[in-house]
Coordinates of C-alpha atoms in Angstrom, one line a residue:
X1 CA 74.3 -54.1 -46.7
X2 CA 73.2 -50.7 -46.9
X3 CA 69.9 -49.5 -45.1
X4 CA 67.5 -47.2 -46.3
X5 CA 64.3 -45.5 -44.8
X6 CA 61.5 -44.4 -46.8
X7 CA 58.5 -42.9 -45.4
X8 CA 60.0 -45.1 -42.1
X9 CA 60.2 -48.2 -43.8
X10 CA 63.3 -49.6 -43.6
X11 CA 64.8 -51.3 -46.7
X12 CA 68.2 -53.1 -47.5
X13 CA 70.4 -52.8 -50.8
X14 CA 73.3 -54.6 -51.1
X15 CA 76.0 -52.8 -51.1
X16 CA 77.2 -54.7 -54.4
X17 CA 75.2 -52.4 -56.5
X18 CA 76.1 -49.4 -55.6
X19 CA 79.8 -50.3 -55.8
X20 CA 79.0 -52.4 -59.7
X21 CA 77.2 -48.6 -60.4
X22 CA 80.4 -46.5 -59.4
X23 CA 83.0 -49.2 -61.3
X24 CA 80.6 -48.5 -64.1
X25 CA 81.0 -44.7 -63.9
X26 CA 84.7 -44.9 -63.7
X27 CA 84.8 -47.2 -66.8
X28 CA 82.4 -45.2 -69.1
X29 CA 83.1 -42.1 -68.0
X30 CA 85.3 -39.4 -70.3
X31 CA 88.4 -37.0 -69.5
X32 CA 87.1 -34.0 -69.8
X33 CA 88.9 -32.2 -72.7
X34 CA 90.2 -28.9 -72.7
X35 CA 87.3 -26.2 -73.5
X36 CA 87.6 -22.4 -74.8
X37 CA 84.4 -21.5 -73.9
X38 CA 84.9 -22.4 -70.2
X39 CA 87.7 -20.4 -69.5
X40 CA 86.8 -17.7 -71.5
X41 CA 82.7 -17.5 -69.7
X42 CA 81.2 -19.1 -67.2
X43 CA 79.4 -22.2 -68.1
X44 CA 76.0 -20.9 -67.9
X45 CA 76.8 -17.5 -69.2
X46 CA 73.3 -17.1 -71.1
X47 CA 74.6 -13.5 -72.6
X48 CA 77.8 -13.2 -73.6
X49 CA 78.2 -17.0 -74.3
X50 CA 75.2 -19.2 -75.5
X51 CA 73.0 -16.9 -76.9
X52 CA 76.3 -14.9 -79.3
X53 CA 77.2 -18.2 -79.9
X54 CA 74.2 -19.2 -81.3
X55 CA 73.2 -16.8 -83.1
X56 CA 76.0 -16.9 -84.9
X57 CA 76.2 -20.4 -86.2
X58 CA 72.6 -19.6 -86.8
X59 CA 73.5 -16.9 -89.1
X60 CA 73.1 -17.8 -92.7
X61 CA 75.7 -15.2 -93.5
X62 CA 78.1 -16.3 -90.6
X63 CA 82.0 -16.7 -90.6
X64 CA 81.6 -20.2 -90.4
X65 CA 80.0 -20.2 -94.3
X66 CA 77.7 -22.6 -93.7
X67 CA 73.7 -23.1 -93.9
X68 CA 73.1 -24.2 -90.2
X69 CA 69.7 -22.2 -89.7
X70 CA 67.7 -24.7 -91.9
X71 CA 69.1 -27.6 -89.7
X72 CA 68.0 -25.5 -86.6
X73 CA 64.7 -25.2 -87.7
X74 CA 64.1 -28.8 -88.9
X75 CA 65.0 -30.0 -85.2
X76 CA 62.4 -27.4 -83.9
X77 CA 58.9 -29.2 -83.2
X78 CA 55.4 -27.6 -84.5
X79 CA 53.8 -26.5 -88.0
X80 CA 54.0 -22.6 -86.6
X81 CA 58.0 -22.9 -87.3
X82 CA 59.0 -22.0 -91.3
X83 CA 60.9 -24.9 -92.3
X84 CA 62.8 -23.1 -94.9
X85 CA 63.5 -19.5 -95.5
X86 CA 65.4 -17.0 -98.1
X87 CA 68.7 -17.3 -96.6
X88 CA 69.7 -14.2 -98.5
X89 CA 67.0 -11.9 -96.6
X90 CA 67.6 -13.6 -93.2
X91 CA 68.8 -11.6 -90.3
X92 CA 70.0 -12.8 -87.3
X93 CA 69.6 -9.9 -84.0
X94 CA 71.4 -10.8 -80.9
X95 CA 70.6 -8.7 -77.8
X96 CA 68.6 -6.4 -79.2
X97 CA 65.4 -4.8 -77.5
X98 CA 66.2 -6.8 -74.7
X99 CA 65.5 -10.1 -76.7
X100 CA 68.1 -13.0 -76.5
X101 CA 68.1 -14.4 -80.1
X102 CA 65.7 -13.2 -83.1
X103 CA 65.3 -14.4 -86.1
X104 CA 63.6 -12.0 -88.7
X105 CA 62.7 -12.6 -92.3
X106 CA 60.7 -10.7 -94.5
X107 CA 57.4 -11.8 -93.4
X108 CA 58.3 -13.8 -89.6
X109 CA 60.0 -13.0 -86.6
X110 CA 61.2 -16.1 -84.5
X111 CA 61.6 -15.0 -80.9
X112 CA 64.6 -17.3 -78.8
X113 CA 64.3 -16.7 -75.1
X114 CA 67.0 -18.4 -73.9
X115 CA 67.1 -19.3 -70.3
X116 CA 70.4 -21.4 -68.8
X117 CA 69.3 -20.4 -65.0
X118 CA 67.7 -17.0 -65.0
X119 CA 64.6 -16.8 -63.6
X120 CA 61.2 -15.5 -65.5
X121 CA 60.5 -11.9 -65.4
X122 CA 56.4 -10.9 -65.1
X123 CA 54.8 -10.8 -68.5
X124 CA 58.7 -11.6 -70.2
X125 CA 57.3 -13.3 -73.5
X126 CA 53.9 -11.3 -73.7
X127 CA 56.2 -8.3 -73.6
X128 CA 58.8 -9.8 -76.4
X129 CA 56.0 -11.0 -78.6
X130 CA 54.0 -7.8 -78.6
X131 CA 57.3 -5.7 -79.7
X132 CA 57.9 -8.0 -82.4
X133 CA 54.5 -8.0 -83.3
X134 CA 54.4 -4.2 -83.5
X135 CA 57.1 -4.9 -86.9
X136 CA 53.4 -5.7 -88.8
X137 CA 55.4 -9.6 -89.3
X138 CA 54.1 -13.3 -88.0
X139 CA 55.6 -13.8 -84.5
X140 CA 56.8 -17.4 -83.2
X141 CA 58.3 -17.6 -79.5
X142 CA 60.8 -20.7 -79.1
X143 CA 61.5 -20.8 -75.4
X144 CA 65.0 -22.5 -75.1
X145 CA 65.9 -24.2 -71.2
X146 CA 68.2 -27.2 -70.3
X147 CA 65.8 -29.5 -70.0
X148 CA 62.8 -27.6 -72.4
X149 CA 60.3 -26.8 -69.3
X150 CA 57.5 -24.8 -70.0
X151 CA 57.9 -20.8 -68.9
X152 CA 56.5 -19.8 -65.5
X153 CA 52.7 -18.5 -65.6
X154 CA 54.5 -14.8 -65.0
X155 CA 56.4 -14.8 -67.7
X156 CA 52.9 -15.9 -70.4
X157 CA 50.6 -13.9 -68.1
X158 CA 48.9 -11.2 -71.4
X159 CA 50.3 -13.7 -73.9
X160 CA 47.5 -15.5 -76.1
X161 CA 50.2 -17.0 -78.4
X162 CA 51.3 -20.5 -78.5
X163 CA 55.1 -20.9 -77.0
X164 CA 57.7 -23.6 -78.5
X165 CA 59.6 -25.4 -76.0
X166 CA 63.0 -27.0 -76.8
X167 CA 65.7 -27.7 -74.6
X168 CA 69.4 -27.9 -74.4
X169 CA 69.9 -31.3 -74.1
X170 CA 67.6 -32.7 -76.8
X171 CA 67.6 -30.1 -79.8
X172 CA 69.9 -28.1 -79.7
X173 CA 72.3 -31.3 -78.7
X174 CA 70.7 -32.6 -81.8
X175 CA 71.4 -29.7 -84.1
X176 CA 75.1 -29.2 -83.1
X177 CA 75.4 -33.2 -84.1
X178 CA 73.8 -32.1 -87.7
X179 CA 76.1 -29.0 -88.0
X180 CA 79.2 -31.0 -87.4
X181 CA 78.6 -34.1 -89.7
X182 CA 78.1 -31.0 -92.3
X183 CA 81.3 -28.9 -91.5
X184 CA 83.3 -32.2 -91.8
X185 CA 85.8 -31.0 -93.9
X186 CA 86.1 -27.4 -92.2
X187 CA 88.5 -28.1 -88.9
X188 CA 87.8 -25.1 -86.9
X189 CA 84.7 -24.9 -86.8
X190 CA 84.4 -28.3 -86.3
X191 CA 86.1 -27.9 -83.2
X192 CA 84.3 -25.0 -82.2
X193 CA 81.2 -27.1 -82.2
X194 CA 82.4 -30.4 -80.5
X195 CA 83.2 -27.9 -77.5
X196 CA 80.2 -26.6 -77.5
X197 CA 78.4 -30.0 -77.4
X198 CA 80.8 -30.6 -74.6
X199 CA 79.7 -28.0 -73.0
X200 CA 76.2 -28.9 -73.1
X201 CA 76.7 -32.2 -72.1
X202 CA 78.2 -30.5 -68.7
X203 CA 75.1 -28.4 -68.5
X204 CA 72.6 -31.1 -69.2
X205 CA 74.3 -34.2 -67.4
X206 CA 73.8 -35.6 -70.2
X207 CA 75.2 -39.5 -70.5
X208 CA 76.2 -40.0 -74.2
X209 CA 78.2 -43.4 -73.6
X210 CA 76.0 -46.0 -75.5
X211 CA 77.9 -48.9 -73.4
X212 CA 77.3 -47.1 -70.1
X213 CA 74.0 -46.7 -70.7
X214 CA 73.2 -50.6 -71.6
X215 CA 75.3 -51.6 -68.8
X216 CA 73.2 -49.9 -66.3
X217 CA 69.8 -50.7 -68.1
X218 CA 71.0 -54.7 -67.6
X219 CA 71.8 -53.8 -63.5
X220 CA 68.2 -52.2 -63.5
X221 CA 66.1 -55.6 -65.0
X222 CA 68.4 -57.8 -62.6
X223 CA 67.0 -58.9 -59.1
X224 CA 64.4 -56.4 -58.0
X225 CA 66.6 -53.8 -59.0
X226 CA 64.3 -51.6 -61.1
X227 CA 61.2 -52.0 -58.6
X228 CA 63.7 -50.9 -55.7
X229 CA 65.1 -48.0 -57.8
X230 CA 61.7 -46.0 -57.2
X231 CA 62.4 -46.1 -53.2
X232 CA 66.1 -44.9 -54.2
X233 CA 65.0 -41.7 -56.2
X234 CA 62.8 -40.8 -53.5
X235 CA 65.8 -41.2 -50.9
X236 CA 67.8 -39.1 -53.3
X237 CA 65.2 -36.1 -53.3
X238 CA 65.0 -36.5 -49.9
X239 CA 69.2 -36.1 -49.5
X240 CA 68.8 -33.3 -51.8
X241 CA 66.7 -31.5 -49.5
X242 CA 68.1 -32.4 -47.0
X243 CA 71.6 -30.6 -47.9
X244 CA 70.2 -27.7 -49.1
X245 CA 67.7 -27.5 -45.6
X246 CA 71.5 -27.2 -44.0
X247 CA 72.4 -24.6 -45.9
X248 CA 69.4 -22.2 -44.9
X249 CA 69.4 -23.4 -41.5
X250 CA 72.8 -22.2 -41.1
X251 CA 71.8 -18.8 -42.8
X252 CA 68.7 -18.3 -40.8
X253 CA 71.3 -18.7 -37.6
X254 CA 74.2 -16.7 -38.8
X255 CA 71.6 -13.5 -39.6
X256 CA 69.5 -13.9 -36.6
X257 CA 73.1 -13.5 -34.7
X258 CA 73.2 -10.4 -35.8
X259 CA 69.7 -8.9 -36.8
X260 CA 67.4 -10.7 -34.7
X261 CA 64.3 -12.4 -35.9
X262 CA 64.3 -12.6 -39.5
X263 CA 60.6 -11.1 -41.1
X264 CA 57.4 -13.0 -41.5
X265 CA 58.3 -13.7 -45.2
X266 CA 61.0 -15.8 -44.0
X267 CA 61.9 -19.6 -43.9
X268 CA 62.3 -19.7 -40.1
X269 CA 61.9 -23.6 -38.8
X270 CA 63.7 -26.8 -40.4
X271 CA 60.0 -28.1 -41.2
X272 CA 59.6 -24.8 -42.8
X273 CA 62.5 -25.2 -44.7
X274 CA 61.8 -29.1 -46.1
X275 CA 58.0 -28.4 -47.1
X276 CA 59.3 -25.1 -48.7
X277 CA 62.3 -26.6 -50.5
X278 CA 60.3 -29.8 -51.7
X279 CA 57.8 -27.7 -53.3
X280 CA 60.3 -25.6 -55.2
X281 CA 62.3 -28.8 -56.5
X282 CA 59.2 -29.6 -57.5
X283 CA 58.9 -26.6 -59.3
X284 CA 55.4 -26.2 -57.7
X285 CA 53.3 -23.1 -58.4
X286 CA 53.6 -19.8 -56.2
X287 CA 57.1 -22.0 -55.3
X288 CA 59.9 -19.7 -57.7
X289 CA 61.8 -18.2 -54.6
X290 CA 62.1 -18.5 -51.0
X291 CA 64.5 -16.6 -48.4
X292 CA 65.5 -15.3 -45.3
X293 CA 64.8 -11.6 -44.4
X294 CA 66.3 -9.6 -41.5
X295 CA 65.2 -5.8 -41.1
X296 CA 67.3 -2.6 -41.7
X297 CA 67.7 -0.5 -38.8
X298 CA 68.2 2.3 -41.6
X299 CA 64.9 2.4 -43.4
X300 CA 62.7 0.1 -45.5
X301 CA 65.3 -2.1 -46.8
X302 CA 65.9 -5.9 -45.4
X303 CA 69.2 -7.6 -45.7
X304 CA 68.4 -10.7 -47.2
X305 CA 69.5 -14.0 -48.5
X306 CA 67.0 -15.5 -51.1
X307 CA 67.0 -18.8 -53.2
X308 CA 66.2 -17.9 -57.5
X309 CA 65.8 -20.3 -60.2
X310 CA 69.2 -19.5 -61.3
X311 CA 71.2 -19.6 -57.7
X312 CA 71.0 -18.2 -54.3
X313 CA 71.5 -14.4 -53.9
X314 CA 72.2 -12.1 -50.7
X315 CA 72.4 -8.4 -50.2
X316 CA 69.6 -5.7 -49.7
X317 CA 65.7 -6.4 -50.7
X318 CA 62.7 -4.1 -50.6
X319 CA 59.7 -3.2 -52.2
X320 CA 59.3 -1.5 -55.5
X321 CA 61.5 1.5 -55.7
X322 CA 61.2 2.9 -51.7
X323 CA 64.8 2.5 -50.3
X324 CA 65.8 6.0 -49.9
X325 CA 67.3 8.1 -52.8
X326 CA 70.0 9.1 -50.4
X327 CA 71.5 5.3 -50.8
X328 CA 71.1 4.6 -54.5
X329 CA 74.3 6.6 -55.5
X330 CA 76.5 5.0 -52.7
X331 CA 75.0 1.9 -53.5
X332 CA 75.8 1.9 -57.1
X333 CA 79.2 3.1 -57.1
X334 CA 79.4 0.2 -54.5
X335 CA 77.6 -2.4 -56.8
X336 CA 80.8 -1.5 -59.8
X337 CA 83.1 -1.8 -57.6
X338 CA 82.9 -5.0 -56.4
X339 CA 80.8 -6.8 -59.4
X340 CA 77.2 -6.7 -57.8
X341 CA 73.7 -6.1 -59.2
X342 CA 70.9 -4.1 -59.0
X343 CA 67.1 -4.6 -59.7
X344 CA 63.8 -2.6 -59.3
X345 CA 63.1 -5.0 -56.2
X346 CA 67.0 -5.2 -55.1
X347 CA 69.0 -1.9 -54.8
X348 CA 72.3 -3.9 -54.6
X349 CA 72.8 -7.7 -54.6
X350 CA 75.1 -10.3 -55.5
X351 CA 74.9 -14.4 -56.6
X352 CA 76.9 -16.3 -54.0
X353 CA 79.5 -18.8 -55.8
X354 CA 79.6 -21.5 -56.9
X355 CA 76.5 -20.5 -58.7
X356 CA 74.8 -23.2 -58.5
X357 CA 71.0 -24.2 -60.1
X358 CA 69.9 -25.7 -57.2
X359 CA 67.1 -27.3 -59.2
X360 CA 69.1 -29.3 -61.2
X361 CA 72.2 -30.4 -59.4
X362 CA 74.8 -32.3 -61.8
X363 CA 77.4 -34.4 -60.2
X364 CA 79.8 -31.7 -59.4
X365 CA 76.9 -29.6 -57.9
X366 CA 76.1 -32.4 -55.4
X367 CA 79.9 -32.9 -54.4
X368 CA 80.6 -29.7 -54.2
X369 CA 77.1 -29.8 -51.4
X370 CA 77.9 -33.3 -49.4
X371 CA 81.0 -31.1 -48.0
X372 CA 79.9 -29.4 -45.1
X373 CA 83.1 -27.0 -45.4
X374 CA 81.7 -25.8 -48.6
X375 CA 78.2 -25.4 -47.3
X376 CA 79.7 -23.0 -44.7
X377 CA 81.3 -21.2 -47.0
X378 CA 78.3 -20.5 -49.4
X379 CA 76.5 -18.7 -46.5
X380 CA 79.6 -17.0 -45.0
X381 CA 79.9 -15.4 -47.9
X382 CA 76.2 -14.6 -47.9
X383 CA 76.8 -13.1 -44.6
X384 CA 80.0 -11.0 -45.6
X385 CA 78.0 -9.4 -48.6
X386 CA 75.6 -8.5 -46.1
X387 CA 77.9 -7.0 -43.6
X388 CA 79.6 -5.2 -46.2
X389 CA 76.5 -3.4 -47.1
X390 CA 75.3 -3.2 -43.5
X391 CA 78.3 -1.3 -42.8
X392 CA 78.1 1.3 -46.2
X393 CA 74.4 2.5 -45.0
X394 CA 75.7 2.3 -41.4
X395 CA 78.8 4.9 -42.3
X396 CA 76.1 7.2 -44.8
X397 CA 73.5 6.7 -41.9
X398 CA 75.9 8.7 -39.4
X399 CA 76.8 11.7 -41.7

């Protein structure tokens, strides 16, 4: 038997089930084929991946020779959508002004934010809408996520428009399954698109084994299975946090080694920690990132590790455009050498790997977390990007 406290009340689950559940996975579960766009990007590459993927099997006038868009646009909910469209004068823009996906036709512009782990930016979709608004055409905003969440209050603040929400592993999981029973009889790009769906199903978690699925639904209605299963997925939030409360108490130690007391912005106490994490899993309002901030003993600037939507992130934070001028060159010949970033509120930073959306943690997320060697090594490498850094202002400092 197998005890469990919830809220201190202790329960017992026979072991039984959680060993039928695992013989279950093993059964159902699929070898994961061999995938081009995994080794060629990153999984979640939003970019240079998904959204040039996309928009080319959403071209009407794509290699692929097929008419894809109008099966996109079926799947898409709402009457604002145009449910057909003159594929001849159809244009498909990818990356430009600063807008993932559009498509324009002679009297609409759909807007595709597409967003794998990124985080909102402040007044993101009021700022998109108004510059395709400015083209004199209708304007419709799709907002495309994993799971089809609605965008952050930042990202609409200024927007009095309507947004579309659709998600990865519903539509657009829906529309690749329409585009390949149509390119049937065309091989490659048939293949393209089964790894793709592949792929989403990796993003998504999604289950797709109809057997697996009935299996587990029969386990549920057995017993007081399904009635106990509420008190297991609030043990397994409460796991959750408690592995990633680990992670930042190990952080907040490691930098306080060195820097001393982390800032008042910071996540200092483990009580701290589990109220703060819970209310970002929960995706709570005012709850989009947390850190841990240690002064600079060369100007405004903190070393900092801080928790995103889209991963955890260390190197150097401060406010809007004050860390010294003298820096920014060193600091950005820095940032190409070794791969890291810059924004207005973070002169040099870098995501920690795995890159993890810590939010929505698939299987291999959560084994990757239960090892507490590989927890170490997510903040030691927090802690050597912050050293490195530490030790480039130190050396500029002196001269």
């Amino acid at each position: 038997m197998i005890r469990v406290f919830i809220n201190g009340v202790s329960r017992l689950y026979n072991s039984i089930f959680f060993n039928y559940v695992n013989a279950l996975n093993e059964k159902y579960s699929e070898v994961p084929r061999f995938n081009l766009f995994s080794v060629l990007r990153s999984d979640s590459d939003e970019v240079r991946l998904h959204s040039r993927f996309l928009a080319e099997i959403l071209n009407p006038n794509g290699s692929h020779g097929f008419d894809f868009i109008s099966l996109f646009l079926d799947v898409v909910p709402g009457d604002d959508i145009p449910k057909s469209l003159d594929i001849e004068s159809t244009e498909i823009l990818v990356e430009k002004d600063n807008i993932d996906i559009q498509i324009v036709t002679p009297d609409t512009i759909i807007v595709i934010e597409n967003k794998i782990f990124a985080g909102d930016q402040e007044q993101q979709l009021a700022r998109y809408y108004n510059q395709a608004r400015s083209k004199g055409k209708k304007v419709c905003i799709i907002y495309l996520t994993l799971d089809g969440r609605d965008p952050s209050e930042q990202s609409v603040a200024g927007l009095d428009k309507d947004v579309i929400c659709i998600s990865y592993k519903e539509h657009v999981y829906q529309w690749i399954e329409q585009c390949l029973f149509k390119s049937l009889e065309n091989p490659a790009v048939r293949e393209s698109l089964l790894q793709y769906q592949d792929l989403i199903k990796k993003l998504t978690n999604k289950v797709t084994s109809v057997k697996y699925m009935k299996e587990l639904k029969k386990l549920l209605l057995q017993d007081k299975n399904l009635e106990n299963f509420l008190d297991l997925q609030e043990a397994f939030s409460a796991a959750v946090v408690d592995l990633q409360v680990d992670v930042w108490n190990k952080v907040n130690a490691l930098l306080q080694e060195k820097y001393g007391e982390p800032g008042k912005d910071s996540i200092l106490s483990q009580e701290q920690s589990k109220d703060t994490l819970t209310k970002f899993l929960a995706g709570s309002r005012n709850s989009t990132y947390f850190g841990v901030y240690s002064s600079s003993p060369y100007g405004d600037e903190e070393f900092s590790v801080e928790m995103q939507g889209n991963g955890i992130i260390a190197g150097v934070r401060c406010e809007k455009a004050r860390y010294e001028d003298r820096y920014e060159e060193i600091l950005l010949s820095f940032s190409e050498e070794f791969g890291y970033r810059k924004t207005i509120w973070w002169p040099c930073y870098k995501y920690l790997s795995p890159q993890i959306n810590y939010k929505s943690l698939s299987k291999e997320n959560i084994r990757f977390l239960l090892d507490e060697n590989n927890r170490k090594s997510i903040v030691q490498e927090a802690f050597d990007i912050i050293e490195k850094i530490d030790n480039l202002l130190g050396s500029k400092a002196e001269k």
